[in-house]
Amino acid sequence: MKTRVLRVSRENPDSTIIEDAAKLIRQGELVAFPTETVYGLGADALNAEAVEKIFIAKRRPADNPLIVHVSSKDQLSQVVSEIPKIAEKLIAKFWPGPLTLVFRRAPNVPKNVCRDLPTVAVRMPSDSVALALIEASGTPIAAPSANLSGRPSPTTAEHVLQDFNGVIPLVLDAGPCPVGVESTVIDIQSRPPRVLRPGGLPPEVLLDMIPDLQIPPAYLKASEGMVASPGMKYRHYSPECRLILFVGEPRKVKEKIDQVFMEIIAEHQVRENQLRILCLYPQVHEHQNSNIVKRLGPKLMDVQKHLFQALRELDVDGIKVAAIESVPEKGEGLAIMNRL
Ligand code: TXA
Ligand code: MG
């Protein structure tokens, strides 16, 4: 299959292009489209066969349910059996936007969308292209992030092609996603309500409306110090690159990174140009070869926006070991640490 990439402007989405894409959705095909968080891999949420294509294309485990995207409250009513008061309030304040809510599922939602759960996760994206596509399709759109399972979520159309070129008929390209991490998922059915996934909307902003909201820590408690020796966590997000997360006070972290990198080079496991440091402040690492230091920050918003791009670049650039600095688990930091 040839994958078409059509450029659409967010300011003024071209209606012929949107109609092309909507037609594919109505025909039960997959379309990758931009949202404010990450690119989604969309299918008609009310068509079980179309939804199944998502699981096959992504090689997604069958027990992982999908988020349904709507463009109006009418569409929300089509997929949920009830809208609790707290949801009404959250919707009024945060939709459209990067907040996904878990509702009771309406009977007409195919089982494979929610993997047999009695619930369905729904969000209304704020991206104008996404909203135009859902509206033109005339149906809610089920869409996970448009990446192969286990790979970083895509924040550009190019990332989508890295994983799905030749596999899906169309990618709508509106440039980089402004938020850069997936939506925040809240279970409003549980008592007390809880954060299932911290994301683009920092969970703390919900505390005004849900004072007993449960916010599980994303990771190690970076902000609480890890004083003497910095904590380290290893992660193999790709077969090629080992990512090491360093948690602790910045100067200690710098020393530890230096030591670990020296050991790695000394053992001849990898060459210097196969190492990388992903950091907030490059000045801290100025003694290192500048080619291996890559700045993600300094603002958490910037780290959030560029994180997935930076992770994908590790593979593209043939990096074998990357060190990444932790950030405090506050505001955007919670979503960032959750992804590492
Ligand atoms: O920002 C986003 O949310 C992006 C864009 C494309 O909208 N989508 C996305 O989808 O990240 P995905 O499939 O990669 O993540 C869906 C998350 C998973 O953590 C899944 O477990 C959870 O939502 N989820 C979906 N339905 C659920 C349900 N009924 N109950 C609990 N969690 C659910
Ligand atoms: Mg995903």
Tab-separated table of C-alpha atoms and ligand atoms in Angstrom:
chain	number	residue	atom	x	y	z
A	1	MET	CA	0.000	0.000	0.000
A	2	LYS	CA	1.226	3.496	-0.809
A	3	THR	CA	0.938	5.895	2.141
A	4	ARG	CA	-0.126	9.396	1.122
A	5	VAL	CA	0.984	12.341	3.262
A	6	LEU	CA	-1.179	15.443	2.919
A	7	ARG	CA	-0.121	18.727	4.477
A	8	VAL	CA	-2.966	20.565	6.268
A	9	SER	CA	-2.803	23.927	7.987
A	10	ARG	CA	-4.081	24.214	11.540
A	11	GLU	CA	-5.181	27.818	10.933
A	12	ASN	CA	-7.403	26.864	8.043
A	13	PRO	CA	-7.768	23.121	7.399
A	14	ASP	CA	-8.401	22.515	3.669
A	15	SER	CA	-11.908	21.053	3.443
A	16	THR	CA	-11.176	18.877	0.381
A	17	ILE	CA	-8.287	17.188	2.172
A	18	ILE	CA	-10.361	16.745	5.352
A	19	GLU	CA	-13.197	15.274	3.253
A	20	ASP	CA	-10.752	12.807	1.602
A	21	ALA	CA	-9.616	11.650	5.023
A	22	ALA	CA	-13.160	11.500	6.419
A	23	LYS	CA	-14.203	9.317	3.479
A	24	LEU	CA	-11.475	6.809	4.349
A	25	ILE	CA	-12.682	6.767	7.984
A	26	ARG	CA	-16.276	6.146	6.843
A	27	GLN	CA	-15.016	3.322	4.588
A	28	GLY	CA	-13.443	1.614	7.596
A	29	GLU	CA	-9.827	2.536	6.803
A	30	LEU	CA	-7.116	3.954	9.094
A	31	VAL	CA	-6.022	7.598	8.957
A	32	ALA	CA	-3.187	9.086	11.033
A	33	PHE	CA	-4.002	12.628	12.131
A	34	PRO	CA	-2.515	15.360	14.321
A	35	THR	CA	-3.845	16.224	17.757
A	36	GLU	CA	-2.479	18.803	20.205
A	37	THR	CA	-0.801	15.991	22.186
A	38	VAL	CA	0.605	13.424	19.707
A	39	TYR	CA	-0.435	12.004	16.326
A	40	GLY	CA	-3.280	9.474	16.514
A	41	LEU	CA	-4.021	6.400	14.398
A	42	GLY	CA	-7.743	6.776	13.792
A	43	ALA	CA	-10.597	4.472	12.818
A	44	ASP	CA	-14.400	4.725	12.990
A	45	ALA	CA	-15.033	3.949	16.671
A	46	LEU	CA	-18.418	2.389	15.892
A	47	ASN	CA	-17.031	-0.047	13.289
A	48	ALA	CA	-15.499	-3.113	14.980
A	49	GLU	CA	-13.671	-4.269	11.838
A	50	ALA	CA	-12.043	-0.867	11.357
A	51	VAL	CA	-11.009	-0.814	15.023
A	52	GLU	CA	-9.432	-4.247	14.687
A	53	LYS	CA	-7.155	-2.836	11.969
A	54	ILE	CA	-5.631	-0.494	14.577
A	55	PHE	CA	-4.611	-3.402	16.797
A	56	ILE	CA	-3.090	-5.275	13.858
A	57	ALA	CA	-1.182	-2.261	12.463
A	58	LYS	CA	0.217	-1.262	15.870
A	59	ARG	CA	0.843	-4.828	17.032
A	60	ARG	CA	-0.953	-3.649	20.142
A	61	PRO	CA	-1.695	-6.113	22.967
A	62	ALA	CA	-5.364	-7.043	22.750
A	63	ASP	CA	-6.072	-6.068	26.358
A	64	ASN	CA	-5.141	-2.388	25.960
A	65	PRO	CA	-8.284	-0.291	25.337
A	66	LEU	CA	-8.459	2.722	23.009
A	67	ILE	CA	-9.461	6.350	23.514
A	68	VAL	CA	-12.527	7.520	21.591
A	69	HIS	CA	-12.229	11.041	20.157
A	70	VAL	CA	-15.327	13.207	19.799
A	71	SER	CA	-15.941	16.677	18.331
A	72	SER	CA	-19.138	17.508	20.233
A	73	LYS	CA	-21.112	16.674	23.349
A	74	ASP	CA	-23.723	15.036	21.115
A	75	GLN	CA	-21.083	12.560	19.992
A	76	LEU	CA	-20.083	11.971	23.599
A	77	SER	CA	-23.669	10.970	24.349
A	78	GLN	CA	-23.477	8.407	21.536
A	79	VAL	CA	-20.667	6.457	23.207
A	80	VAL	CA	-21.354	6.738	26.947
A	81	SER	CA	-24.360	5.589	28.933
A	82	GLU	CA	-24.215	8.378	31.486
A	83	ILE	CA	-22.443	11.695	32.062
A	84	PRO	CA	-21.782	12.189	35.800
A	85	LYS	CA	-21.930	15.709	37.304
A	86	ILE	CA	-18.185	15.839	37.851
A	87	ALA	CA	-17.635	15.041	34.165
A	88	GLU	CA	-19.947	17.904	33.173
A	89	LYS	CA	-17.807	20.278	35.226
A	90	LEU	CA	-14.492	18.958	33.900
A	91	ILE	CA	-15.751	19.069	30.318
A	92	ALA	CA	-16.946	22.653	30.686
A	93	LYS	CA	-13.514	23.720	31.869
A	94	PHE	CA	-11.020	21.462	30.062
A	95	TRP	CA	-12.561	20.308	26.760
A	96	PRO	CA	-11.455	20.540	24.088
A	97	GLY	CA	-8.003	19.689	25.422
A	98	PRO	CA	-5.577	17.002	26.624
A	99	LEU	CA	-7.899	15.427	29.206
A	100	THR	CA	-9.358	11.923	28.746
A	101	LEU	CA	-12.216	10.797	30.991
A	102	VAL	CA	-13.347	7.231	31.650
A	103	PHE	CA	-17.155	6.827	31.442
A	104	ARG	CA	-19.646	3.957	31.499
A	105	ARG	CA	-19.791	2.594	27.972
A	106	ALA	CA	-22.883	2.776	25.754
A	107	PRO	CA	-23.958	-0.613	24.335
A	108	ASN	CA	-23.324	0.405	20.697
A	109	VAL	CA	-19.554	0.836	21.241
A	110	PRO	CA	-17.846	-2.257	19.831
A	111	LYS	CA	-16.218	-4.461	22.433
A	112	ASN	CA	-12.788	-4.300	20.855
A	113	VAL	CA	-12.597	-0.523	21.502
A	114	CYS	CA	-12.723	-1.116	25.256
A	115	ARG	CA	-11.517	-4.693	25.376
A	116	ASP	CA	-14.588	-5.983	27.201
A	117	LEU	CA	-14.463	-3.340	29.948
A	118	PRO	CA	-17.798	-1.802	31.007
A	119	THR	CA	-16.127	1.601	30.537
A	120	VAL	CA	-14.927	3.767	27.649
A	121	ALA	CA	-12.249	6.480	27.631
A	122	VAL	CA	-13.232	9.634	25.717
A	123	ARG	CA	-11.607	12.939	24.896
A	124	MET	CA	-12.260	15.989	22.724
A	125	PRO	CA	-8.951	17.119	21.196
A	126	SER	CA	-8.370	20.852	20.736
A	127	ASP	CA	-6.463	20.506	17.454
A	128	SER	CA	-8.485	22.118	14.656
A	129	VAL	CA	-7.499	19.434	12.127
A	130	ALA	CA	-8.543	16.630	14.480
A	131	LEU	CA	-11.873	18.323	15.219
A	132	ALA	CA	-12.532	18.950	11.516
A	133	LEU	CA	-11.775	15.306	10.696
A	134	ILE	CA	-14.062	13.907	13.400
A	135	GLU	CA	-16.848	16.265	12.400
A	136	ALA	CA	-16.532	15.509	8.676
A	137	SER	CA	-16.441	11.766	9.374
A	138	GLY	CA	-19.745	12.049	11.221
A	139	THR	CA	-18.606	9.396	13.695
A	140	PRO	CA	-16.455	9.286	16.834
A	141	ILE	CA	-12.889	8.213	16.057
A	142	ALA	CA	-11.006	5.622	18.115
A	143	ALA	CA	-7.327	6.516	18.113
A	144	PRO	CA	-4.290	5.364	20.039
A	145	SER	CA	-0.998	7.152	19.486
A	146	ALA	CA	0.225	6.429	15.929
A	147	ASN	CA	3.312	4.390	16.841
A	148	LEU	CA	4.152	0.713	16.831
A	149	SER	CA	3.576	-0.710	20.300
A	150	GLY	CA	6.575	0.000	22.541
A	151	ARG	CA	7.938	2.867	20.427
A	152	PRO	CA	7.798	6.520	21.513
A	153	SER	CA	4.583	8.303	20.522
A	154	PRO	CA	4.831	10.332	17.295
A	155	THR	CA	4.901	14.127	17.468
A	156	THR	CA	5.447	14.695	13.732
A	157	ALA	CA	4.102	13.116	10.541
A	158	GLU	CA	7.635	11.885	9.839
A	159	HIS	CA	7.533	9.833	13.076
A	160	VAL	CA	4.261	8.269	11.899
A	161	LEU	CA	5.924	7.286	8.614
A	162	GLN	CA	8.888	5.741	10.475
A	163	ASP	CA	6.418	3.206	11.897
A	164	PHE	CA	3.608	2.948	9.300
A	165	ASN	CA	4.918	3.837	5.835
A	166	GLY	CA	3.253	1.414	3.404
A	167	VAL	CA	0.873	0.147	6.101
A	168	ILE	CA	-1.831	2.861	6.229
A	169	PRO	CA	-3.383	4.833	3.345
A	170	LEU	CA	-3.111	8.407	4.695
A	171	VAL	CA	-1.286	10.668	7.124
A	172	LEU	CA	-2.556	14.211	7.693
A	173	ASP	CA	0.509	16.366	8.374
A	174	ALA	CA	0.013	19.570	10.369
A	175	GLY	CA	3.597	19.834	11.646
A	176	PRO	CA	4.842	19.181	15.198
A	177	CYS	CA	2.339	18.661	18.029
A	178	PRO	CA	2.382	21.591	20.484
A	179	VAL	CA	1.995	19.527	23.707
A	180	GLY	CA	4.226	16.567	22.901
A	181	VAL	CA	2.968	13.947	25.399
A	182	GLU	CA	-0.343	12.086	25.450
A	183	SER	CA	-3.464	13.256	27.271
A	184	THR	CA	-4.013	12.914	31.017
A	185	VAL	CA	-6.368	9.977	31.690
A	186	ILE	CA	-8.696	10.237	34.711
A	187	ASP	CA	-10.934	7.490	36.040
A	188	ILE	CA	-13.978	9.360	37.324
A	189	GLN	CA	-15.789	6.060	38.009
A	190	SER	CA	-13.489	4.990	40.838
A	191	ARG	CA	-13.945	6.298	44.403
A	192	PRO	CA	-11.947	8.418	44.918
A	193	PRO	CA	-11.264	9.390	41.287
A	194	ARG	CA	-7.704	8.687	40.162
A	195	VAL	CA	-5.147	9.573	37.559
A	196	LEU	CA	-4.529	6.540	35.338
A	197	ARG	CA	-1.921	8.348	33.247
A	198	PRO	CA	-0.444	11.807	33.863
A	199	GLY	CA	-0.216	13.715	30.579
A	200	GLY	CA	-0.568	17.015	28.766
A	201	LEU	CA	-2.851	18.501	31.411
A	202	PRO	CA	-0.881	18.601	34.693
A	203	PRO	CA	-3.081	16.628	37.153
A	204	GLU	CA	-2.661	19.227	39.921
A	205	VAL	CA	-4.898	21.669	38.034
A	206	LEU	CA	-7.783	19.238	38.586
A	207	LEU	CA	-7.478	19.367	42.390
A	208	ASP	CA	-9.731	22.438	42.618
A	209	MET	CA	-12.580	20.421	41.146
A	210	ILE	CA	-11.605	16.988	42.514
A	211	PRO	CA	-9.945	17.622	45.910
A	212	ASP	CA	-9.605	13.873	46.646
A	213	LEU	CA	-8.071	13.031	43.250
A	214	GLN	CA	-5.455	10.269	43.603
A	215	ILE	CA	-2.221	11.180	41.822
A	216	PRO	CA	0.200	8.243	41.961
A	217	PRO	CA	3.888	9.177	41.830
A	218	ALA	CA	5.231	8.781	38.304
A	219	TYR	CA	8.512	7.333	39.373
A	220	LEU	CA	11.229	7.723	41.959
A	221	LYS	CA	10.629	10.783	44.086
A	222	ALA	CA	13.164	13.011	42.381
A	223	SER	CA	12.078	16.126	44.225
A	224	GLU	CA	12.582	14.464	47.595
A	225	GLY	CA	16.248	14.303	47.060
A	226	MET	CA	18.052	10.963	46.651
A	227	VAL	CA	20.831	12.895	48.331
A	228	ALA	CA	24.146	11.087	48.588
A	229	SER	CA	24.261	8.845	45.539
A	230	PRO	CA	22.051	9.600	42.579
A	231	GLY	CA	19.525	6.914	41.683
A	232	MET	CA	19.777	5.241	38.290
A	233	LYS	CA	17.144	3.390	36.285
A	234	TYR	CA	17.728	1.528	33.070
A	235	ARG	CA	15.267	1.287	30.292
A	236	HIS	CA	15.416	-0.448	26.941
A	237	TYR	CA	12.762	1.447	25.029
A	238	SER	CA	14.364	0.364	21.746
A	239	PRO	CA	16.453	-2.677	20.860
A	240	GLU	CA	19.436	-0.469	19.998
A	241	CYS	CA	19.731	2.133	22.733
A	242	ARG	CA	19.979	1.786	26.485
A	243	LEU	CA	18.487	4.775	28.265
A	244	ILE	CA	19.720	5.541	31.779
A	245	LEU	CA	17.650	7.868	33.938
A	246	PHE	CA	19.667	9.723	36.583
A	247	VAL	CA	17.744	10.944	39.606
A	248	GLY	CA	19.146	13.341	42.169
A	249	GLU	CA	20.805	16.645	42.811
A	250	PRO	CA	22.142	18.110	39.488
A	251	ARG	CA	25.839	18.315	40.453
A	252	LYS	CA	25.849	14.745	41.795
A	253	VAL	CA	24.019	13.590	38.678
A	254	LYS	CA	26.646	15.239	36.475
A	255	GLU	CA	29.455	13.475	38.353
A	256	LYS	CA	27.687	10.163	38.107
A	257	ILE	CA	27.080	10.535	34.366
A	258	ASP	CA	30.773	11.335	33.841
A	259	GLN	CA	31.777	8.266	35.810
A	260	VAL	CA	29.351	5.920	34.049
A	261	PHE	CA	30.350	7.203	30.598
A	262	MET	CA	34.060	6.838	31.397
A	263	GLU	CA	33.514	3.263	32.495
A	264	ILE	CA	31.532	2.466	29.391
A	265	ILE	CA	34.210	3.884	27.090
A	266	ALA	CA	37.001	2.202	29.053
A	267	GLU	CA	35.326	-1.154	28.664
A	268	HIS	CA	35.222	-0.482	24.893
A	269	GLN	CA	31.569	-1.325	24.841
A	270	VAL	CA	30.779	1.730	22.737
A	271	ARG	CA	32.536	4.677	21.083
A	272	GLU	CA	32.176	8.220	22.356
A	273	ASN	CA	29.996	9.239	19.403
A	274	GLN	CA	27.519	6.532	20.385
A	275	LEU	CA	26.838	8.236	23.726
A	276	ARG	CA	24.384	11.049	24.424
A	277	ILE	CA	23.315	13.201	27.357
A	278	LEU	CA	19.763	14.561	27.320
A	279	CYS	CA	19.734	17.463	29.754
A	280	LEU	CA	18.122	20.683	30.897
A	281	TYR	CA	21.269	22.835	31.073
A	282	PRO	CA	24.121	22.030	28.647
A	283	GLN	CA	26.465	24.371	30.625
A	284	VAL	CA	26.606	21.771	33.395
A	285	HIS	CA	28.140	19.304	30.939
A	286	GLU	CA	30.443	21.709	29.091
A	287	HIS	CA	33.500	19.557	29.875
A	288	GLN	CA	31.928	16.833	27.701
A	289	ASN	CA	32.328	16.716	23.927
A	290	SER	CA	29.590	19.125	22.801
A	291	ASN	CA	28.414	16.644	20.161
A	292	ILE	CA	27.104	14.277	22.800
A	293	VAL	CA	25.183	16.868	24.833
A	294	LYS	CA	21.627	17.548	23.716
A	295	ARG	CA	19.461	20.127	25.394
A	296	LEU	CA	15.800	19.324	26.046
A	297	GLY	CA	14.941	22.203	28.408
A	298	PRO	CA	15.376	24.377	30.307
A	299	LYS	CA	11.589	24.750	30.682
A	300	LEU	CA	9.564	21.640	31.502
A	301	MET	CA	7.157	22.575	28.694
A	302	ASP	CA	10.065	22.321	26.246
A	303	VAL	CA	11.226	18.990	27.665
A	304	GLN	CA	7.679	17.674	27.303
A	305	LYS	CA	7.392	18.909	23.747
A	306	HIS	CA	10.725	17.501	22.557
A	307	LEU	CA	11.064	14.305	24.605
A	308	PHE	CA	9.629	11.773	22.137
A	309	GLN	CA	11.471	13.385	19.215
A	310	ALA	CA	14.715	13.112	21.213
A	311	LEU	CA	14.052	9.438	22.017
A	312	ARG	CA	13.398	8.623	18.355
A	313	GLU	CA	16.586	10.463	17.342
A	314	LEU	CA	18.652	8.124	19.533
A	315	ASP	CA	17.861	5.272	17.162
A	316	VAL	CA	18.184	7.347	13.996
A	317	ASP	CA	21.628	8.604	15.149
A	318	GLY	CA	22.868	5.148	16.167
A	319	ILE	CA	23.255	6.035	19.862
A	320	LYS	CA	23.969	3.033	22.107
A	321	VAL	CA	23.770	4.562	25.596
A	322	ALA	CA	21.922	7.734	26.539
A	323	ALA	CA	21.812	9.442	29.918
A	324	ILE	CA	18.770	11.504	30.777
A	325	GLU	CA	18.384	13.807	33.772
A	326	SER	CA	15.308	13.510	35.939
A	327	VAL	CA	12.986	16.467	36.463
A	328	PRO	CA	10.870	17.236	39.560
A	329	GLU	CA	7.520	15.412	39.544
A	330	LYS	CA	5.453	18.589	39.495
A	331	GLY	CA	3.404	20.173	36.722
A	332	GLU	CA	4.618	18.842	33.363
A	333	GLY	CA	7.316	16.936	35.260
A	334	LEU	CA	4.855	14.237	36.287
A	335	ALA	CA	4.031	13.309	32.681
A	336	ILE	CA	7.701	13.503	31.669
A	337	MET	CA	8.882	11.176	34.447
A	338	ASN	CA	6.001	8.813	33.713
A	339	ARG	CA	7.363	8.323	30.177
A	340	LEU	CA	10.908	7.470	31.315
B	1	TXA	O1	-3.235	12.150	23.759
B	1	TXA	C1	-3.703	11.030	23.635
B	1	TXA	O2	-4.413	10.494	24.535
B	1	TXA	C2	-3.406	10.264	22.355
B	1	TXA	C3	-4.004	11.047	21.189
B	1	TXA	C4	-3.914	10.319	19.887
B	1	TXA	O3	-5.327	11.389	21.482
B	1	TXA	N1	-3.909	8.927	22.409
B	1	TXA	C5	-3.329	7.966	23.184
B	1	TXA	O4	-3.898	6.718	23.098
B	1	TXA	O5	-2.374	8.181	23.873
B	1	TXA	P1	-3.191	5.399	23.637
B	1	TXA	O6	-4.003	4.285	23.093
B	1	TXA	O7	-1.772	5.406	23.261
B	1	TXA	O8	-3.415	5.440	25.184
B	1	TXA	C6	-4.691	5.161	25.715
B	1	TXA	C7	-4.612	5.119	27.214
B	1	TXA	C8	-3.986	3.834	27.664
B	1	TXA	O9	-3.175	4.095	28.787
B	1	TXA	C9	-5.200	2.982	28.030
B	1	TXA	O10	-4.904	1.987	28.953
B	1	TXA	C10	-6.148	4.032	28.591
B	1	TXA	O11	-5.928	5.152	27.772
B	1	TXA	N2	-7.562	3.617	28.460
B	1	TXA	C11	-8.311	3.520	27.353
B	1	TXA	N3	-9.550	3.087	27.618
B	1	TXA	C12	-9.621	2.895	28.946
B	1	TXA	C13	-10.645	2.455	29.844
B	1	TXA	N4	-11.843	2.120	29.417
B	1	TXA	N5	-10.346	2.380	31.149
B	1	TXA	C14	-9.113	2.740	31.593
B	1	TXA	N6	-8.103	3.173	30.794
B	1	TXA	C15	-8.338	3.243	29.493
B	2	MG	MG	0.287	5.067	23.097
